[in-house]
PDB file of C-alpha atoms in Angstrom:
ATOM      1  CA  UNK A   1     109.363  38.496  86.571  1.00 85.00           C
ATOM      2  CA  UNK A   2     109.565  39.953  83.033  1.00 83.00           C
ATOM      3  CA  UNK A   3     108.345  43.564  83.165  1.00 78.00           C
ATOM      4  CA  UNK A   4     107.484  44.772  79.632  1.00 78.00           C
ATOM      5  CA  UNK A   5     106.802  48.552  80.334  1.00 83.00           C
ATOM      6  CA  UNK A   6     104.309  50.909  81.779  1.00 86.00           C
ATOM      7  CA  UNK A   7     100.746  50.718  80.280  1.00 88.00           C
ATOM      8  CA  UNK A   8      99.314  53.870  81.918  1.00 94.00           C
ATOM      9  CA  UNK A   9      99.344  56.022  84.937  1.00 95.00           C
ATOM     10  CA  UNK A  10      96.293  57.453  86.652  1.00 96.00           C
ATOM     11  CA  UNK A  11      95.921  60.876  88.257  1.00 96.00           C
ATOM     12  CA  UNK A  12      92.980  62.141  90.224  1.00 96.00           C
ATOM     13  CA  UNK A  13      90.745  65.084  89.114  1.00 97.00           C
ATOM     14  CA  UNK A  14      87.640  66.617  90.929  1.00 97.00           C
ATOM     15  CA  UNK A  15      84.309  65.163  90.130  1.00 96.00           C
ATOM     16  CA  UNK A  16      82.811  66.846  87.127  1.00 96.00           C
ATOM     17  CA  UNK A  17      86.103  68.561  85.964  1.00 97.00           C
ATOM     18  CA  UNK A  18      86.489  66.553  82.695  1.00 97.00           C
ATOM     19  CA  UNK A  19      86.319  69.684  80.594  1.00 97.00           C
ATOM     20  CA  UNK A  20      89.042  71.551  82.521  1.00 97.00           C
ATOM     21  CA  UNK A  21      91.187  68.290  82.118  1.00 98.00           C
ATOM     22  CA  UNK A  22      90.491  68.394  78.407  1.00 98.00           C
ATOM     23  CA  UNK A  23      91.533  72.047  78.056  1.00 97.00           C
ATOM     24  CA  UNK A  24      94.740  71.431  79.979  1.00 97.00           C
ATOM     25  CA  UNK A  25      95.921  67.963  78.678  1.00 98.00           C
ATOM     26  CA  UNK A  26      94.186  68.005  75.367  1.00 97.00           C
ATOM     27  CA  UNK A  27      94.468  71.538  74.222  1.00 96.00           C
ATOM     28  CA  UNK A  28      97.593  72.737  75.913  1.00 96.00           C
ATOM     29  CA  UNK A  29      99.734  69.609  75.948  1.00 96.00           C
ATOM     30  CA  UNK A  30      98.145  68.264  72.800  1.00 96.00           C
ATOM     31  CA  UNK A  31      97.342  64.746  74.144  1.00 97.00           C
ATOM     32  CA  UNK A  32      94.692  62.764  72.262  1.00 98.00           C
ATOM     33  CA  UNK A  33      91.536  61.811  74.161  1.00 98.00           C
ATOM     34  CA  UNK A  34      90.728  58.257  73.951  1.00 97.00           C
ATOM     35  CA  UNK A  35      87.357  56.474  74.840  1.00 95.00           C
ATOM     36  CA  UNK A  36      87.045  54.777  78.032  1.00 94.00           C
ATOM     37  CA  UNK A  37      85.632  51.296  77.870  1.00 93.00           C
ATOM     38  CA  UNK A  38      81.790  51.266  78.223  1.00 92.00           C
ATOM     39  CA  UNK A  39      82.227  49.276  81.547  1.00 93.00           C
ATOM     40  CA  UNK A  40      84.120  52.170  83.095  1.00 92.00           C
ATOM     41  CA  UNK A  41      82.527  55.058  81.374  1.00 87.00           C
ATOM     42  CA  UNK A  42      80.059  55.729  84.193  1.00 89.00           C
ATOM     43  CA  UNK A  43      82.622  56.405  86.735  1.00 91.00           C
ATOM     44  CA  UNK A  44      83.604  59.825  85.139  1.00 92.00           C
ATOM     45  CA  UNK A  45      87.071  60.891  84.428  1.00 96.00           C
ATOM     46  CA  UNK A  46      88.770  61.024  80.944  1.00 97.00           C
ATOM     47  CA  UNK A  47      91.572  59.195  79.348  1.00 97.00           C
ATOM     48  CA  UNK A  48      94.404  60.451  77.047  1.00 98.00           C
ATOM     49  CA  UNK A  49      97.051  58.817  74.897  1.00 96.00           C
ATOM     50  CA  UNK A  50     100.256  59.945  73.274  1.00 95.00           C
ATOM     51  CA  UNK A  51     102.505  57.967  70.985  1.00 92.00           C
ATOM     52  CA  UNK A  52     104.322  56.703  74.056  1.00 91.00           C
ATOM     53  CA  UNK A  53     101.927  56.316  76.953  1.00 94.00           C
ATOM     54  CA  UNK A  54      98.405  56.707  78.313  1.00 96.00           C
ATOM     55  CA  UNK A  55      97.241  58.721  81.295  1.00 97.00           C
ATOM     56  CA  UNK A  56      93.911  58.238  82.811  1.00 97.00           C
ATOM     57  CA  UNK A  57      92.263  60.829  84.948  1.00 97.00           C
ATOM     58  CA  UNK A  58      89.829  59.490  87.566  1.00 96.00           C
ATOM     59  CA  UNK A  59      87.143  61.570  89.107  1.00 96.00           C
ATOM     60  CA  UNK A  60      87.605  61.625  92.893  1.00 95.00           C
ATOM     61  CA  UNK A  61      84.952  62.762  95.227  1.00 94.00           C
ATOM     62  CA  UNK A  62      87.327  64.093  97.966  1.00 95.00           C
ATOM     63  CA  UNK A  63      90.005  65.244  95.581  1.00 97.00           C
ATOM     64  CA  UNK A  64      93.288  66.556  96.907  1.00 95.00           C
ATOM     65  CA  UNK A  65      95.985  67.454  94.344  1.00 95.00           C
ATOM     66  CA  UNK A  66      99.278  65.500  94.424  1.00 88.00           C
ATOM     67  CA  UNK A  67     101.778  68.056  95.814  1.00 87.00           C
ATOM     68  CA  UNK A  68     104.988  65.815  95.982  1.00 94.00           C
ATOM     69  CA  UNK A  69     104.085  62.611  94.181  1.00 94.00           C
ATOM     70  CA  UNK A  70     104.143  63.104  90.321  1.00 95.00           C
ATOM     71  CA  UNK A  71     104.666  61.492  87.002  1.00 95.00           C
ATOM     72  CA  UNK A  72     107.704  62.510  84.906  1.00 95.00           C
ATOM     73  CA  UNK A  73     107.350  62.895  81.174  1.00 96.00           C
ATOM     74  CA  UNK A  74     110.343  62.686  78.884  1.00 95.00           C
ATOM     75  CA  UNK A  75     110.336  65.037  75.831  1.00 94.00           C
ATOM     76  CA  UNK A  76     112.571  65.771  72.899  1.00 93.00           C
ATOM     77  CA  UNK A  77     112.038  69.545  73.154  1.00 93.00           C
ATOM     78  CA  UNK A  78     111.573  70.711  76.692  1.00 95.00           C
ATOM     79  CA  UNK A  79     112.000  74.428  75.738  1.00 96.00           C
ATOM     80  CA  UNK A  80     109.048  74.352  73.427  1.00 95.00           C
ATOM     81  CA  UNK A  81     106.826  72.992  76.057  1.00 96.00           C
ATOM     82  CA  UNK A  82     107.978  75.543  78.597  1.00 97.00           C
ATOM     83  CA  UNK A  83     107.165  78.367  76.070  1.00 97.00           C
ATOM     84  CA  UNK A  84     103.656  76.826  75.391  1.00 96.00           C
ATOM     85  CA  UNK A  85     102.929  76.626  79.110  1.00 97.00           C
ATOM     86  CA  UNK A  86     104.105  80.147  79.603  1.00 97.00           C
ATOM     87  CA  UNK A  87     101.790  81.255  76.705  1.00 96.00           C
ATOM     88  CA  UNK A  88      98.920  79.956  78.840  1.00 97.00           C
ATOM     89  CA  UNK A  89     100.128  81.619  82.048  1.00 97.00           C
ATOM     90  CA  UNK A  90     101.341  78.334  83.564  1.00 97.00           C
ATOM     91  CA  UNK A  91     104.345  78.686  85.753  1.00 97.00           C
ATOM     92  CA  UNK A  92     107.277  76.368  85.402  1.00 97.00           C
ATOM     93  CA  UNK A  93     109.972  75.768  88.003  1.00 97.00           C
ATOM     94  CA  UNK A  94     113.280  74.792  86.447  1.00 98.00           C
ATOM     95  CA  UNK A  95     115.416  72.410  88.448  1.00 96.00           C
ATOM     96  CA  UNK A  96     119.087  71.372  87.762  1.00 93.00           C
ATOM     97  CA  UNK A  97     119.528  68.963  90.567  1.00 94.00           C
ATOM     98  CA  UNK A  98     119.385  65.697  88.384  1.00 95.00           C
ATOM     99  CA  UNK A  99     122.551  65.145  86.307  1.00 94.00           C
ATOM    100  CA  UNK A 100     122.027  64.135  82.683  1.00 95.00           C
ATOM    101  CA  UNK A 101     118.658  65.914  82.461  1.00 96.00           C
ATOM    102  CA  UNK A 102     117.091  69.312  81.939  1.00 96.00           C
ATOM    103  CA  UNK A 103     113.776  69.417  83.611  1.00 97.00           C
ATOM    104  CA  UNK A 104     111.153  71.497  85.237  1.00 98.00           C
ATOM    105  CA  UNK A 105     108.017  71.193  87.376  1.00 97.00           C
ATOM    106  CA  UNK A 106     104.627  72.558  86.767  1.00 97.00           C
ATOM    107  CA  UNK A 107     101.155  72.068  88.126  1.00 97.00           C
ATOM    108  CA  UNK A 108      98.150  71.180  86.144  1.00 97.00           C
ATOM    109  CA  UNK A 109      94.905  73.128  86.372  1.00 95.00           C
ATOM    110  CA  UNK A 110      93.967  70.992  89.441  1.00 96.00           C
ATOM    111  CA  UNK A 111      97.222  71.547  91.251  1.00 96.00           C
ATOM    112  CA  UNK A 112      98.730  68.173  90.497  1.00 96.00           C
ATOM    113  CA  UNK A 113     102.543  68.302  90.307  1.00 97.00           C
ATOM    114  CA  UNK A 114     104.070  67.264  87.022  1.00 97.00           C
ATOM    115  CA  UNK A 115     107.699  66.870  85.957  1.00 96.00           C
ATOM    116  CA  UNK A 116     108.938  67.313  82.379  1.00 96.00           C
ATOM    117  CA  UNK A 117     112.343  66.104  81.482  1.00 96.00           C
ATOM    118  CA  UNK A 118     114.827  66.094  78.552  1.00 96.00           C
ATOM    119  CA  UNK A 119     117.930  64.140  78.403  1.00 95.00           C
ATOM    120  CA  UNK A 120     121.136  66.086  77.884  1.00 93.00           C
ATOM    121  CA  UNK A 121     124.531  65.144  76.230  1.00 77.00           C
ATOM    122  CA  UNK A 122     125.097  61.435  75.313  1.00 55.00           C
TER     123      UNK A 122
END
């Protein structure tokens, strides 16, 4: 098999919570919203893109936030993001258990666990 990379990840949000999702991921994190294909638009949810990846948020009727499972996002300036989250009263939990990385965990506005990482040293 010849794996090429990751196209996107999908996280769940509550039905009807697209505007909250836009506020967190679009406004706070600065991700660009992209249009869903017309064939999928009626399902609800919202999609975002950065220069490196896409994240699709699907509306889930019996939504339960991911408490342990999580995506991990690699950044160049982790401290800047931590300050931005703090400016919006979003708590971060720093963790030094993974050698070669600075990282912290935070939760989105729905309670989904997110990991943010920056490589250290060489």
